[in-house]
Coordinates of C-alpha atoms in Angstrom, one line a residue:
M1 CA 0.0 0.0 0.0
K2 CA 2.9 2.3 0.7
R3 CA 4.3 1.6 -2.6
W4 CA 0.9 2.4 -4.4
G5 CA 0.6 5.8 -2.2
I6 CA 4.1 6.8 -3.2
A7 CA 3.1 6.2 -7.1
I8 CA -0.1 7.9 -6.9
A9 CA 1.4 10.9 -5.2
A10 CA 4.2 11.1 -7.9
L11 CA 1.7 10.9 -10.4
L12 CA -0.1 13.9 -8.9
V13 CA 3.0 15.8 -8.6
V14 CA 3.9 15.3 -12.4
A15 CA 0.3 16.4 -13.3
V16 CA 0.7 19.5 -11.4
L17 CA 3.9 20.3 -12.9
G18 CA 2.4 19.7 -16.3
L19 CA -0.4 22.0 -15.6
I20 CA 2.2 24.7 -14.5
A21 CA 4.5 23.9 -17.5
V22 CA 1.8 23.8 -20.2
P23 CA 1.2 27.7 -20.2
L24 CA 4.8 28.2 -20.2
M25 CA 5.5 25.8 -23.3
L26 CA 2.3 27.3 -25.2
D27 CA 3.0 29.1 -28.4
R28 CA 0.7 32.0 -27.7
N29 CA 0.9 33.2 -31.5
S30 CA 0.1 29.7 -32.8
L31 CA -2.7 29.5 -30.0
R32 CA -4.1 32.7 -31.4
S33 CA -3.9 31.8 -35.1
A34 CA -5.7 28.5 -34.2
I35 CA -8.4 30.3 -32.6
E36 CA -9.2 32.9 -35.3
A37 CA -8.7 30.1 -37.8
Q38 CA -11.4 28.1 -36.2
I39 CA -13.9 31.1 -36.0
R40 CA -13.2 32.0 -39.4
S41 CA -14.0 28.4 -40.5
A42 CA -17.0 28.5 -38.3
T43 CA -18.3 31.8 -39.4
G44 CA -16.7 32.7 -42.6
L45 CA -15.8 36.1 -41.1
D46 CA -12.5 37.5 -39.8
L47 CA -11.7 38.3 -36.1
V48 CA -10.4 41.7 -35.4
V49 CA -8.7 42.1 -32.1
N50 CA -7.8 45.5 -30.7
G51 CA -7.2 44.9 -27.0
N52 CA -5.1 42.3 -25.4
V53 CA -5.3 38.7 -25.3
E54 CA -5.6 36.4 -22.1
V55 CA -4.6 32.8 -21.9
S56 CA -5.5 30.2 -19.0
V57 CA -5.0 26.7 -18.5
F58 CA -5.9 25.9 -14.9
P59 CA -8.4 26.0 -13.2
G60 CA -10.0 27.1 -16.4
S61 CA -8.7 26.7 -19.8
F62 CA -9.5 29.6 -22.1
V63 CA -8.7 32.3 -24.3
A64 CA -10.1 35.7 -24.1
F65 CA -9.8 38.6 -26.7
N66 CA -10.9 42.0 -25.6
D67 CA -12.3 44.5 -27.7
I68 CA -13.1 42.4 -30.8
G69 CA -14.9 42.7 -34.1
L70 CA -15.9 40.3 -36.7
R71 CA -16.1 41.6 -40.5
S72 CA -16.7 39.9 -43.9
S73 CA -14.0 39.8 -46.4
D74 CA -16.4 41.4 -48.8
A75 CA -16.8 44.4 -46.7
P76 CA -13.4 44.7 -44.5
D77 CA -14.5 48.3 -43.5
A78 CA -17.6 47.6 -41.8
L79 CA -17.8 45.6 -38.6
M80 CA -20.7 43.3 -38.4
L81 CA -20.1 42.6 -34.9
K82 CA -18.2 44.3 -31.9
A83 CA -18.0 42.8 -28.5
Q84 CA -16.1 43.9 -25.3
R85 CA -14.9 40.3 -24.9
L86 CA -14.8 37.2 -26.8
T87 CA -14.0 34.0 -24.6
T88 CA -13.3 30.7 -26.3
N89 CA -13.3 27.8 -23.7
L90 CA -10.8 25.2 -24.8
Q91 CA -11.3 21.5 -24.6
F92 CA -8.7 20.4 -22.1
V93 CA -7.2 17.3 -23.1
P94 CA -6.4 18.4 -26.8
L95 CA -4.7 21.3 -25.0
L96 CA -2.2 19.0 -23.3
L97 CA -1.2 17.6 -26.6
Q98 CA -0.9 21.1 -27.8
R99 CA -3.9 20.9 -30.0
F100 CA -6.3 23.7 -29.8
K101 CA -10.0 23.1 -30.1
I102 CA -12.7 25.5 -28.9
A103 CA -15.4 23.8 -26.8
D104 CA -17.8 26.8 -26.5
V105 CA -17.7 30.6 -27.1
V106 CA -19.0 33.6 -25.0
L107 CA -19.5 37.1 -26.3
T108 CA -19.8 39.9 -23.8
R109 CA -21.8 42.9 -24.4
P110 CA -21.7 42.2 -28.2
Q111 CA -23.4 44.8 -30.6
I112 CA -24.5 43.2 -33.6
E113 CA -25.3 45.3 -36.8
V114 CA -28.0 44.1 -39.2
V115 CA -28.7 46.2 -42.4
R116 CA -31.2 45.0 -45.3
T117 CA -30.3 46.4 -48.3
A118 CA -32.8 47.7 -51.0
D119 CA -32.4 44.7 -53.1
G120 CA -33.5 42.6 -50.2
G121 CA -29.9 41.2 -49.2
S122 CA -28.3 41.6 -45.8
N123 CA -24.7 42.4 -44.7
W124 CA -24.8 39.0 -43.1
N125 CA -25.3 37.3 -46.7
S126 CA -21.6 36.0 -46.6
F127 CA -21.8 34.4 -43.3
L128 CA -25.2 32.6 -44.2
A129 CA -23.6 31.5 -47.6
G130 CA -20.7 29.9 -46.0
L131 CA -22.5 28.1 -43.1
P132 CA -23.7 25.2 -45.3
R133 CA -20.1 24.1 -46.3
V134 CA -19.1 24.3 -42.6
L135 CA -21.9 22.4 -41.4
K136 CA -22.0 19.9 -44.5
P137 CA -22.1 16.2 -42.8
G138 CA -18.3 14.9 -43.2
A139 CA -16.8 18.2 -44.2
E140 CA -12.9 17.9 -43.3
D141 CA -12.8 21.4 -41.5
K142 CA -16.0 21.2 -39.6
V143 CA -15.8 23.1 -36.6
S144 CA -16.2 21.3 -33.3
F145 CA -17.4 23.9 -30.7
S146 CA -21.1 23.3 -30.0
E147 CA -22.5 26.4 -28.2
V148 CA -22.1 30.4 -28.6
R149 CA -23.6 32.5 -25.7
L150 CA -24.3 36.1 -25.8
E151 CA -24.4 38.3 -22.6
D152 CA -26.0 41.6 -22.6
G153 CA -25.9 42.0 -26.1
E154 CA -27.6 44.7 -28.4
L155 CA -28.8 44.3 -32.0
N156 CA -29.4 47.2 -34.2
Y157 CA -31.5 46.7 -37.3
Q158 CA -31.8 48.9 -40.4
D159 CA -34.1 48.2 -43.3
E160 CA -33.1 50.2 -46.5
T161 CA -36.4 48.7 -48.2
G162 CA -38.6 50.5 -45.8
R163 CA -40.7 47.6 -45.0
V164 CA -39.7 47.3 -41.4
S165 CA -38.9 50.4 -39.2
A166 CA -35.3 50.5 -37.8
G167 CA -35.1 49.3 -34.0
T168 CA -32.9 48.2 -31.3
I169 CA -32.9 45.2 -29.3
S170 CA -31.2 45.3 -26.1
K171 CA -30.1 43.4 -23.1
I172 CA -29.8 40.0 -25.0
N173 CA -28.9 37.1 -22.9
L174 CA -28.9 34.2 -25.4
S175 CA -27.5 30.4 -26.0
L176 CA -27.0 29.2 -29.4
A177 CA -26.7 25.5 -29.6
W178 CA -24.6 25.4 -32.6
P179 CA -24.8 22.2 -35.1
A180 CA -21.4 21.1 -34.5
I181 CA -22.5 17.3 -34.1
S182 CA -26.2 16.9 -34.8
R183 CA -28.3 18.7 -37.6
T184 CA -30.4 20.5 -34.8
F185 CA -30.0 24.2 -34.1
A186 CA -31.6 25.9 -31.2
A187 CA -31.4 29.2 -29.3
T188 CA -32.9 29.9 -26.1
G189 CA -33.0 33.2 -24.0
A190 CA -34.4 36.6 -23.6
F191 CA -34.2 40.1 -25.0
E192 CA -35.6 43.5 -24.3
W193 CA -37.4 45.5 -27.0
R194 CA -39.2 48.7 -26.6
G195 CA -39.2 48.6 -22.9
E196 CA -40.7 45.1 -22.7
R197 CA -38.8 42.0 -21.6
I198 CA -39.4 39.0 -24.1
E199 CA -38.3 35.2 -23.4
G200 CA -38.2 33.0 -26.1
N201 CA -36.8 29.9 -28.0
V202 CA -36.3 28.6 -31.5
S203 CA -35.2 25.3 -32.9
F204 CA -34.6 23.9 -36.3
N205 CA -34.7 20.1 -36.6
D206 CA -32.3 20.2 -39.7
F207 CA -30.4 23.4 -39.8
F208 CA -28.1 22.1 -42.7
A209 CA -31.2 21.5 -45.1
L210 CA -32.6 24.9 -44.3
L211 CA -29.2 26.4 -45.4
S212 CA -29.2 24.4 -48.3
G213 CA -32.7 25.5 -49.5
E214 CA -34.5 22.3 -48.1
R215 CA -37.2 22.1 -45.9
S216 CA -36.8 21.9 -42.1
G217 CA -39.0 21.4 -39.0
L218 CA -39.4 24.8 -37.0
R219 CA -40.5 25.7 -33.6
L220 CA -40.7 29.3 -32.4
R221 CA -41.9 30.6 -29.0
L222 CA -41.9 34.1 -27.8
A223 CA -43.4 35.2 -24.5
G224 CA -43.9 38.8 -22.6
D225 CA -46.3 41.2 -21.2
P226 CA -47.2 42.4 -24.6
I227 CA -48.0 39.1 -26.4
K228 CA -47.5 35.3 -26.4
L229 CA -46.7 33.9 -30.0
V230 CA -46.1 30.2 -30.9
F231 CA -45.5 28.8 -34.5
D232 CA -45.0 25.0 -35.0
G233 CA -44.3 23.9 -38.5
T234 CA -41.9 23.9 -41.4
V235 CA -39.7 26.5 -43.1
V236 CA -37.7 26.3 -46.3
N237 CA -35.5 29.3 -47.6
R238 CA -35.3 29.5 -51.4
S239 CA -36.2 32.6 -53.5
N240 CA -38.4 33.7 -50.4
L241 CA -38.6 32.5 -46.9
M242 CA -41.5 30.2 -46.6
M243 CA -43.3 28.9 -43.6
E244 CA -46.2 26.7 -43.1
G245 CA -47.8 25.5 -39.9
I246 CA -49.9 26.3 -37.0
V247 CA -49.8 29.8 -35.2
T248 CA -51.1 30.5 -31.9
A249 CA -51.0 34.2 -30.4
D250 CA -52.7 35.8 -27.5
S251 CA -52.6 39.1 -25.5
S252 CA -54.3 40.7 -22.6
S253 CA -54.6 43.9 -24.5
L254 CA -54.1 44.0 -28.3
R255 CA -54.0 47.7 -28.0
D256 CA -50.9 47.7 -25.9
A257 CA -49.7 45.0 -28.2
L258 CA -50.0 47.2 -31.3
R259 CA -48.2 50.2 -29.6
W260 CA -45.4 47.9 -28.6
A261 CA -45.1 46.8 -32.2
G262 CA -44.8 50.6 -33.2
M263 CA -48.6 51.2 -34.4
E264 CA -50.7 53.7 -32.8
P265 CA -54.5 52.0 -32.8
P266 CA -57.1 54.5 -33.4
G267 CA -59.8 55.3 -31.0
R268 CA -59.9 54.6 -27.4
G269 CA -62.4 51.9 -26.9
G270 CA -62.0 48.1 -27.2
L271 CA -58.9 46.0 -28.7
G272 CA -58.4 44.3 -25.3
V273 CA -58.2 40.6 -24.7
F274 CA -57.0 39.0 -28.0
A275 CA -56.4 35.5 -29.0
L276 CA -55.8 33.6 -32.5
K277 CA -55.2 30.1 -33.6
A278 CA -54.6 29.6 -37.3
R279 CA -52.8 27.5 -39.9
A280 CA -50.3 30.0 -41.4
N281 CA -48.9 30.0 -45.0
I282 CA -46.1 32.7 -45.1
V283 CA -44.0 33.7 -48.2
G284 CA -41.7 36.4 -47.8
P285 CA -43.6 39.4 -46.5
S286 CA -47.1 38.1 -47.3
V287 CA -49.2 35.9 -44.7
S288 CA -52.2 33.6 -45.3
L289 CA -54.3 32.6 -42.4
T290 CA -56.7 29.7 -42.9
N291 CA -59.0 27.8 -40.4
V292 CA -58.9 31.2 -38.2
N293 CA -60.5 31.0 -34.9
I294 CA -60.2 34.6 -33.5
E295 CA -61.2 36.0 -30.1
L296 CA -61.2 39.8 -29.4
D297 CA -63.2 41.6 -26.6
K298 CA -64.9 38.2 -26.1
N299 CA -66.2 38.4 -29.7
V300 CA -65.2 35.1 -31.4
A301 CA -65.3 34.3 -34.9
E302 CA -63.9 32.1 -37.7
G303 CA -62.8 32.6 -41.3
V304 CA -59.6 33.6 -43.3
I305 CA -57.1 36.5 -43.0
T306 CA -54.4 37.6 -45.4
F307 CA -51.6 40.2 -44.9
N308 CA -49.7 41.4 -48.0
G309 CA -46.7 43.4 -46.8
T310 CA -45.3 44.4 -50.4
G311 CA -45.8 48.0 -51.1
R312 CA -48.6 49.5 -49.0
Q313 CA -49.3 46.8 -46.4
T314 CA -52.9 45.5 -46.6
L315 CA -54.9 43.2 -44.2
Q316 CA -57.9 41.3 -45.6
A317 CA -60.2 39.2 -43.7
T318 CA -63.5 37.4 -44.2
L319 CA -64.9 36.4 -40.7
A320 CA -68.2 34.9 -39.5
A321 CA -69.5 35.1 -36.0
G322 CA -72.4 34.1 -33.9
K323 CA -72.8 37.2 -31.7
V324 CA -70.8 40.2 -32.1
D325 CA -70.6 43.1 -29.4
L326 CA -69.7 46.3 -31.0
T327 CA -70.3 48.4 -28.0
P328 CA -66.6 48.6 -26.7
Y329 CA -65.3 50.2 -30.1
L330 CA -68.3 52.8 -30.2
S331 CA -68.1 53.6 -26.3
A332 CA -65.8 56.7 -27.0
L333 CA -68.2 58.0 -29.8
R334 CA -71.0 59.2 -27.1
L335 CA -73.2 61.5 -29.1
L336 CA -75.2 63.0 -26.2
A337 CA -74.0 64.6 -23.0
N338 CA -74.9 62.9 -19.8
G339 CA -77.9 65.2 -19.4
A340 CA -79.5 63.8 -23.0
R341 CA -80.4 67.5 -23.6
D342 CA -77.2 68.8 -25.5
W343 CA -74.7 67.2 -27.9
N344 CA -71.5 65.8 -26.5
R345 CA -68.8 68.5 -26.8
Q346 CA -65.6 66.3 -26.4
L347 CA -63.1 66.6 -28.9
F348 CA -62.8 63.3 -31.4
D349 CA -59.5 61.3 -30.7
L350 CA -58.1 61.8 -34.4
G351 CA -54.5 61.2 -33.5
G352 CA -54.2 57.2 -33.7
S353 CA -53.7 55.6 -37.4
L354 CA -52.5 52.3 -38.4
P355 CA -49.9 52.1 -41.3
V356 CA -51.8 49.0 -42.6
D357 CA -54.8 49.1 -44.9
I358 CA -57.5 47.0 -43.6
D359 CA -60.3 45.5 -45.8
M360 CA -62.9 43.0 -43.7
R361 CA -65.9 41.4 -44.4
L362 CA -67.9 40.4 -41.3
S363 CA -71.2 38.4 -41.0
A364 CA -72.8 37.6 -37.7
A365 CA -76.0 36.3 -36.4
K366 CA -76.4 38.8 -33.8
V367 CA -74.9 42.1 -33.2
A368 CA -75.1 44.3 -30.0
I369 CA -74.4 48.0 -30.1
G370 CA -75.1 49.4 -26.6
G371 CA -78.6 48.9 -25.7
S372 CA -79.4 47.9 -29.4
A373 CA -79.7 44.5 -30.9
L374 CA -79.3 43.5 -34.5
G375 CA -80.2 40.4 -36.0
R376 CA -78.4 38.8 -38.9
T377 CA -75.8 41.3 -40.2
A378 CA -73.5 41.5 -43.1
L379 CA -71.1 44.5 -43.3
G380 CA -67.7 45.5 -44.7
V381 CA -65.2 47.6 -43.0
N382 CA -62.5 49.4 -45.1
L383 CA -59.7 51.5 -43.2
R384 CA -57.5 53.3 -45.9
S385 CA -55.1 56.1 -45.0
G386 CA -56.8 57.0 -41.7
A387 CA -60.5 57.1 -43.4
L388 CA -62.9 54.5 -42.3
A389 CA -65.4 53.4 -44.5
I390 CA -68.5 51.0 -43.3
S391 CA -70.8 49.4 -45.7
I392 CA -73.8 47.6 -44.5
G393 CA -75.1 45.1 -46.9
E394 CA -77.8 43.8 -44.7
A395 CA -78.6 44.3 -41.2
Q396 CA -81.7 43.2 -39.3
V397 CA -82.6 45.9 -37.1
Y398 CA -85.4 47.7 -35.3
G399 CA -87.5 44.7 -36.6
G400 CA -86.7 45.7 -40.4
I401 CA -83.9 45.8 -42.6
A402 CA -81.0 48.4 -42.9
T403 CA -78.4 49.0 -45.7
G404 CA -76.2 51.7 -46.6
S405 CA -72.6 53.2 -45.9
F406 CA -71.0 55.1 -43.4
V407 CA -67.6 57.3 -43.9
V408 CA -65.4 59.0 -41.6
A409 CA -62.2 60.7 -42.6
R410 CA -59.8 63.2 -41.1
A411 CA -59.8 66.7 -42.4
D412 CA -57.0 68.6 -40.4
E413 CA -58.4 68.4 -36.9
D414 CA -61.8 67.7 -37.8
A415 CA -63.9 64.7 -38.5
D416 CA -65.6 64.5 -42.2
V417 CA -68.7 62.2 -41.6
K418 CA -70.7 61.0 -44.5
A419 CA -73.8 58.8 -44.2
Q420 CA -76.3 57.4 -46.6
L421 CA -78.6 54.8 -44.7
Q422 CA -82.1 53.3 -45.5
F423 CA -84.3 51.7 -43.0
A424 CA -87.0 49.3 -44.5
D425 CA -90.1 48.6 -42.2
V426 CA -88.5 49.1 -39.0
N427 CA -90.0 50.1 -35.6
L428 CA -90.2 54.0 -35.7
Q429 CA -90.2 54.2 -32.0
A430 CA -86.9 52.3 -31.3
C431 CA -85.4 53.7 -34.5
A432 CA -85.8 57.4 -34.0
S433 CA -85.0 56.9 -30.1
D434 CA -81.5 55.7 -30.9
L435 CA -80.7 57.9 -34.0
F436 CA -82.1 61.1 -33.2
G437 CA -83.3 60.9 -29.5
V438 CA -87.0 61.3 -30.4
R439 CA -89.3 59.1 -28.6
R440 CA -92.8 60.7 -29.5
I441 CA -93.6 58.5 -32.5
T442 CA -94.4 54.8 -32.7
G443 CA -95.6 52.5 -35.6
R444 CA -93.5 51.1 -38.5
G445 CA -92.2 52.7 -41.6
N446 CA -89.4 53.6 -43.9
L447 CA -86.7 55.9 -43.2
S448 CA -83.6 57.2 -45.5
F449 CA -81.3 59.9 -45.2
A450 CA -78.2 61.2 -46.9
L451 CA -76.2 63.4 -44.3
E452 CA -72.8 64.9 -44.1
A453 CA -71.1 66.9 -41.5
K454 CA -67.5 68.0 -40.4
G455 CA -66.7 69.1 -36.9
S456 CA -64.1 68.0 -34.0
S457 CA -67.0 67.0 -31.8
P458 CA -70.3 65.7 -31.8
F459 CA -71.7 69.1 -31.2
G460 CA -69.7 70.5 -34.3
L461 CA -71.0 67.9 -36.6
A462 CA -74.5 68.8 -35.4
Q463 CA -73.8 72.5 -36.1
S464 CA -72.8 71.7 -39.8
L465 CA -75.1 69.1 -40.7
N466 CA -76.3 69.1 -44.3
G467 CA -78.3 66.7 -46.5
T468 CA -81.9 65.3 -46.8
A469 CA -84.1 62.8 -44.7
T470 CA -87.5 61.2 -45.5
L471 CA -89.8 59.3 -43.6
V472 CA -92.8 57.3 -44.6
G473 CA -94.6 55.7 -41.7
H474 CA -98.0 53.6 -41.2
E475 CA -100.2 52.4 -38.6
G476 CA -98.6 54.2 -35.6
A477 CA -99.2 57.3 -33.4
I478 CA -97.5 60.6 -32.3
T479 CA -97.5 60.7 -28.6
G480 CA -98.0 63.7 -26.5
F481 CA -101.1 65.2 -27.3
N482 CA -104.7 63.6 -28.5
V483 CA -105.5 65.8 -31.8
E484 CA -109.0 64.2 -32.1
Q485 CA -109.9 64.9 -28.3
L486 CA -108.5 68.4 -28.5
L487 CA -110.2 69.5 -31.4
K488 CA -113.7 68.0 -30.4
R489 CA -113.3 69.9 -27.4
L490 CA -112.3 73.3 -28.7
E491 CA -114.8 72.8 -31.6
R492 CA -117.4 72.9 -28.8
R493 CA -115.7 75.6 -26.5
P494 CA -113.1 77.5 -28.5
L495 CA -112.2 79.3 -25.3
S496 CA -112.2 76.5 -22.7
G497 CA -108.7 76.8 -22.2
G498 CA -106.5 75.5 -19.2
G499 CA -106.8 72.0 -20.5
N500 CA -103.8 69.5 -20.9
F501 CA -102.7 69.7 -24.5
R502 CA -99.5 67.3 -23.8
S503 CA -101.1 63.9 -23.0
G504 CA -102.5 61.0 -24.9
Q505 CA -101.7 60.2 -28.5
T506 CA -102.9 60.7 -32.0
P507 CA -103.1 57.6 -34.2
F508 CA -102.2 57.9 -37.9
D509 CA -102.7 55.5 -40.9
T510 CA -99.9 57.3 -42.9
L511 CA -97.2 59.6 -42.1
A512 CA -94.9 61.4 -44.7
M513 CA -92.1 63.6 -43.9
K514 CA -89.3 65.3 -45.8
L515 CA -86.6 67.3 -44.5
R516 CA -83.6 69.1 -45.6
F517 CA -80.7 70.0 -43.5
S518 CA -78.6 73.1 -43.9
E519 CA -75.9 74.1 -41.5
G520 CA -77.4 72.2 -38.7
I521 CA -81.0 73.7 -39.3
A522 CA -83.6 71.2 -40.6
T523 CA -86.5 72.7 -42.6
A524 CA -89.7 70.8 -42.8
E525 CA -90.6 70.7 -46.6
D526 CA -93.3 68.5 -46.2
I527 CA -94.9 66.9 -43.2
R528 CA -98.3 65.1 -43.5
I529 CA -100.1 63.0 -40.8
E530 CA -103.3 61.4 -41.8
G531 CA -105.4 59.3 -39.3
P532 CA -109.0 57.8 -39.2
T533 CA -110.5 61.0 -37.5
A534 CA -107.7 63.8 -38.0
R535 CA -105.2 65.2 -40.4
I536 CA -102.1 67.2 -39.6
T537 CA -100.0 69.2 -42.0
M538 CA -96.8 71.1 -40.4
T539 CA -94.0 73.4 -41.6
G540 CA -91.0 75.1 -39.8
T541 CA -87.8 74.1 -38.8
A542 CA -85.7 72.2 -36.1
S543 CA -82.5 73.3 -34.7
V544 CA -80.2 70.2 -34.8
P545 CA -77.5 71.8 -32.4
A546 CA -80.1 73.3 -30.0
R547 CA -82.3 70.1 -30.2
E548 CA -85.5 72.3 -30.5
F549 CA -88.6 72.3 -32.5
D550 CA -90.1 75.6 -34.1
L551 CA -93.0 74.2 -36.2
R552 CA -96.6 75.6 -37.2
G553 CA -99.2 73.3 -38.5
V554 CA -103.0 72.8 -38.9
A555 CA -104.9 69.8 -37.4
G556 CA -108.3 69.2 -38.8
L557 CA -111.1 66.7 -38.0
I558 CA -112.5 64.3 -40.5
T559 CA -116.2 64.3 -39.6
S560 CA -117.8 62.6 -42.8
A561 CA -117.3 58.9 -43.8
R562 CA -115.9 59.8 -46.9
G563 CA -113.2 62.0 -45.1
G564 CA -114.8 65.3 -45.5
D565 CA -113.2 68.4 -43.8
G566 CA -114.5 69.5 -40.2
F567 CA -112.9 71.9 -37.5
D568 CA -109.4 73.1 -38.3
L569 CA -107.1 74.4 -35.9
P570 CA -103.7 76.0 -36.2
F571 CA -101.2 75.1 -33.6
V572 CA -97.7 75.6 -32.6
V573 CA -94.9 73.0 -31.6
Q574 CA -92.0 74.4 -29.9
G575 CA -89.5 73.4 -27.4
P576 CA -86.9 70.7 -26.9
W577 CA -87.1 67.2 -29.0
D578 CA -87.8 65.1 -26.2
D579 CA -90.4 67.4 -24.4
P580 CA -92.0 70.0 -26.8
L581 CA -94.6 72.3 -26.0
V582 CA -97.8 71.8 -28.3
F583 CA -100.4 74.7 -28.1
P584 CA -103.2 75.9 -30.4
D585 CA -103.2 79.2 -32.1
P586 CA -105.1 81.6 -29.7
E587 CA -106.3 84.1 -32.3
S588 CA -108.0 81.2 -34.3
L589 CA -109.8 80.2 -31.3
I590 CA -111.0 83.5 -30.3
R591 CA -112.4 83.9 -34.1
R592 CA -114.2 80.7 -33.7
S593 CA -115.7 81.7 -30.2
P594 CA -119.4 83.5 -31.0
A595 CA -119.0 85.5 -27.8
S596 CA -115.5 86.6 -28.4
A597 CA -115.0 86.8 -32.3
P598 CA -116.7 90.4 -32.2
L599 CA -113.7 91.5 -30.0
L600 CA -111.2 91.4 -32.6
D601 CA -113.5 93.6 -34.9
S602 CA -114.7 96.1 -32.2
V603 CA -113.3 99.7 -31.9
K604 CA -109.6 99.4 -31.1
D605 CA -109.6 101.4 -27.7
R606 CA -107.8 100.5 -24.6
K607 CA -110.8 99.1 -22.9
T608 CA -111.5 96.6 -25.9
R609 CA -107.7 95.8 -26.0
D610 CA -108.0 95.0 -22.3
A611 CA -111.0 92.8 -22.9
V612 CA -108.9 90.9 -25.7
R613 CA -106.1 90.7 -23.5
S614 CA -108.1 89.2 -20.6
V615 CA -109.5 86.5 -22.8
L616 CA -106.0 85.7 -23.8
E617 CA -104.8 85.4 -20.2
R618 CA -107.9 83.1 -19.6
F619 CA -107.0 80.8 -22.1
T620 CA -103.1 80.7 -21.9
G621 CA -103.2 80.8 -18.1
S622 CA -100.3 83.6 -18.3
K623 CA -100.3 87.4 -17.9
A624 CA -100.0 89.1 -21.4
E625 CA -97.7 91.9 -21.8
P626 CA -99.6 95.2 -22.4
A627 CA -99.6 96.5 -25.7
T628 CA -98.3 99.7 -26.7
E629 CA -100.8 102.4 -27.7
S630 CA -100.5 103.5 -31.2
A631 CA -100.1 107.1 -31.8
P632 CA -103.2 108.6 -33.5
P633 CA -102.8 109.9 -37.0
D634 CA -101.3 113.4 -37.7
G635 CA -104.0 116.2 -37.1
E636 CA -106.1 114.0 -35.3
A637 CA -107.0 114.4 -31.5
P638 CA -106.7 111.3 -29.4
A639 CA -110.2 109.6 -28.8
A640 CA -111.6 110.8 -25.4
P641 CA -112.3 107.8 -23.2
E642 CA -115.9 106.3 -22.9
A643 CA -117.9 106.7 -19.9
K644 CA -118.3 103.6 -17.6
T645 CA -121.6 102.0 -17.6
N646 CA -123.0 99.8 -14.8

């Protein structure tokens, strides 16, 4: 045992002396040349060393180059990569035999420059072109190191084609499993882009086949707060990069994800929780998604989506859904203020715009917009250069069918709005209430309008409203007053007064209305209401900004079975849309009263005027202003007051 102990101790001493002697016997120039040659063989790039070189054998065997760069022989003046330090860990056993083989490589604080040229090439083309030769199975000069690590790196990207905006990826910590032995290539790590930390990994099951223009399996995963993305399929790199497989993506806020990607989404509402799963076919900058299952703001749809990144970027989609809730996207467009008596004066948010044109076709069995529910709906949405156009092929709404178009474009700081809509056989009460805030009409009918306006707020749009509107209704009623009852009472007692003229309803068989809008003022060109016992005609105006009526009309009783004319009464409608005042013309009532009509034709002295005023006060329930006495004609003396009679 003693002899064995002495032998083992001797071997240890020899080993220690050998470890100490190895660095002394190393030819540093040969070592450096060998390392540089292996790096050149593995990458096709030349190593440029500006700092000192450190060599260590024990306890760790490595060669470290400080302040280095990598450059292509095609462009010796442009460094493709710079690093504070490049450390090559060496295989220990070959080192003892004066053979220098790299085990793995560590790049500390590397700065990678990637430039995509206008012809679609890259400053890394020479590197990519040389990899197939190096990684070819059975190659004599095949490199042996199997891992490259990047610590606290940075990648600067420039795109001369203009398809992708320039950007910087920072704080890169990445481990590359270099395919020295197997065909597999994998990268795992994390990086920071636009203030968000993203973790990810990518793997190719046959990296050599990919570099040779053949098909390889690909799995990609990226995960961060803005978005999570997974692709599982195949990839081939020929004239264009082509990928085919299953893609899934999800985000807690699509709006935040778009901002993170450099796109400012329009509006303020919606674009929240997002999820997508589809079969993807990618050819260069173009993407085709089939078997799409997409969820956005709890709306679920299926269909196809295509994206064309050539020239002006375009996104096209054809989707079908069971139920769609559009409320989140229209919540910011609140037309009325909280009091519902005035238009909202909050300025539109016109700052956001997408650098992508969107052309989408959507069909849904049910659509919800706030408190309104639509049935089967087919519509198209087109967003081009900041202008939004919505075309309604068909929408089951208010118990009828709606068709038309709605266009919103930006004009400096204003929104330029144009709408052409037709509603066929709809519930007039629900339609008029939702569109105009008018709740005093029932029945069914057809409504069509062509309107345009420009403004920075809903109130501004109301002030500049121009266009036309027509309404034809049937089998309904005007609520707020009963014309038949009122006319019959006033026919018997014209000066009964003090009655309630704002209750009940007036049924109609037909209703016809034609309006013309000019700078926010609606002029009634033709309003006719015909019922079984009464008919009404009206003219006048309505202020859209003030939401007030100023109308005058004539209501008449139909007394005979053949529709003969009966008692006619002029009346006035004034006040807010949702609660207007309706009252008859006082002078007409006075003329119809046998007791009061002579007052209008009597002598125009003060006593007579006071009597007339007393009648008016009795009818209207308010005190009239005293009239100013007219001056007598020139040369005439004022009339003497009459003596009072008992």
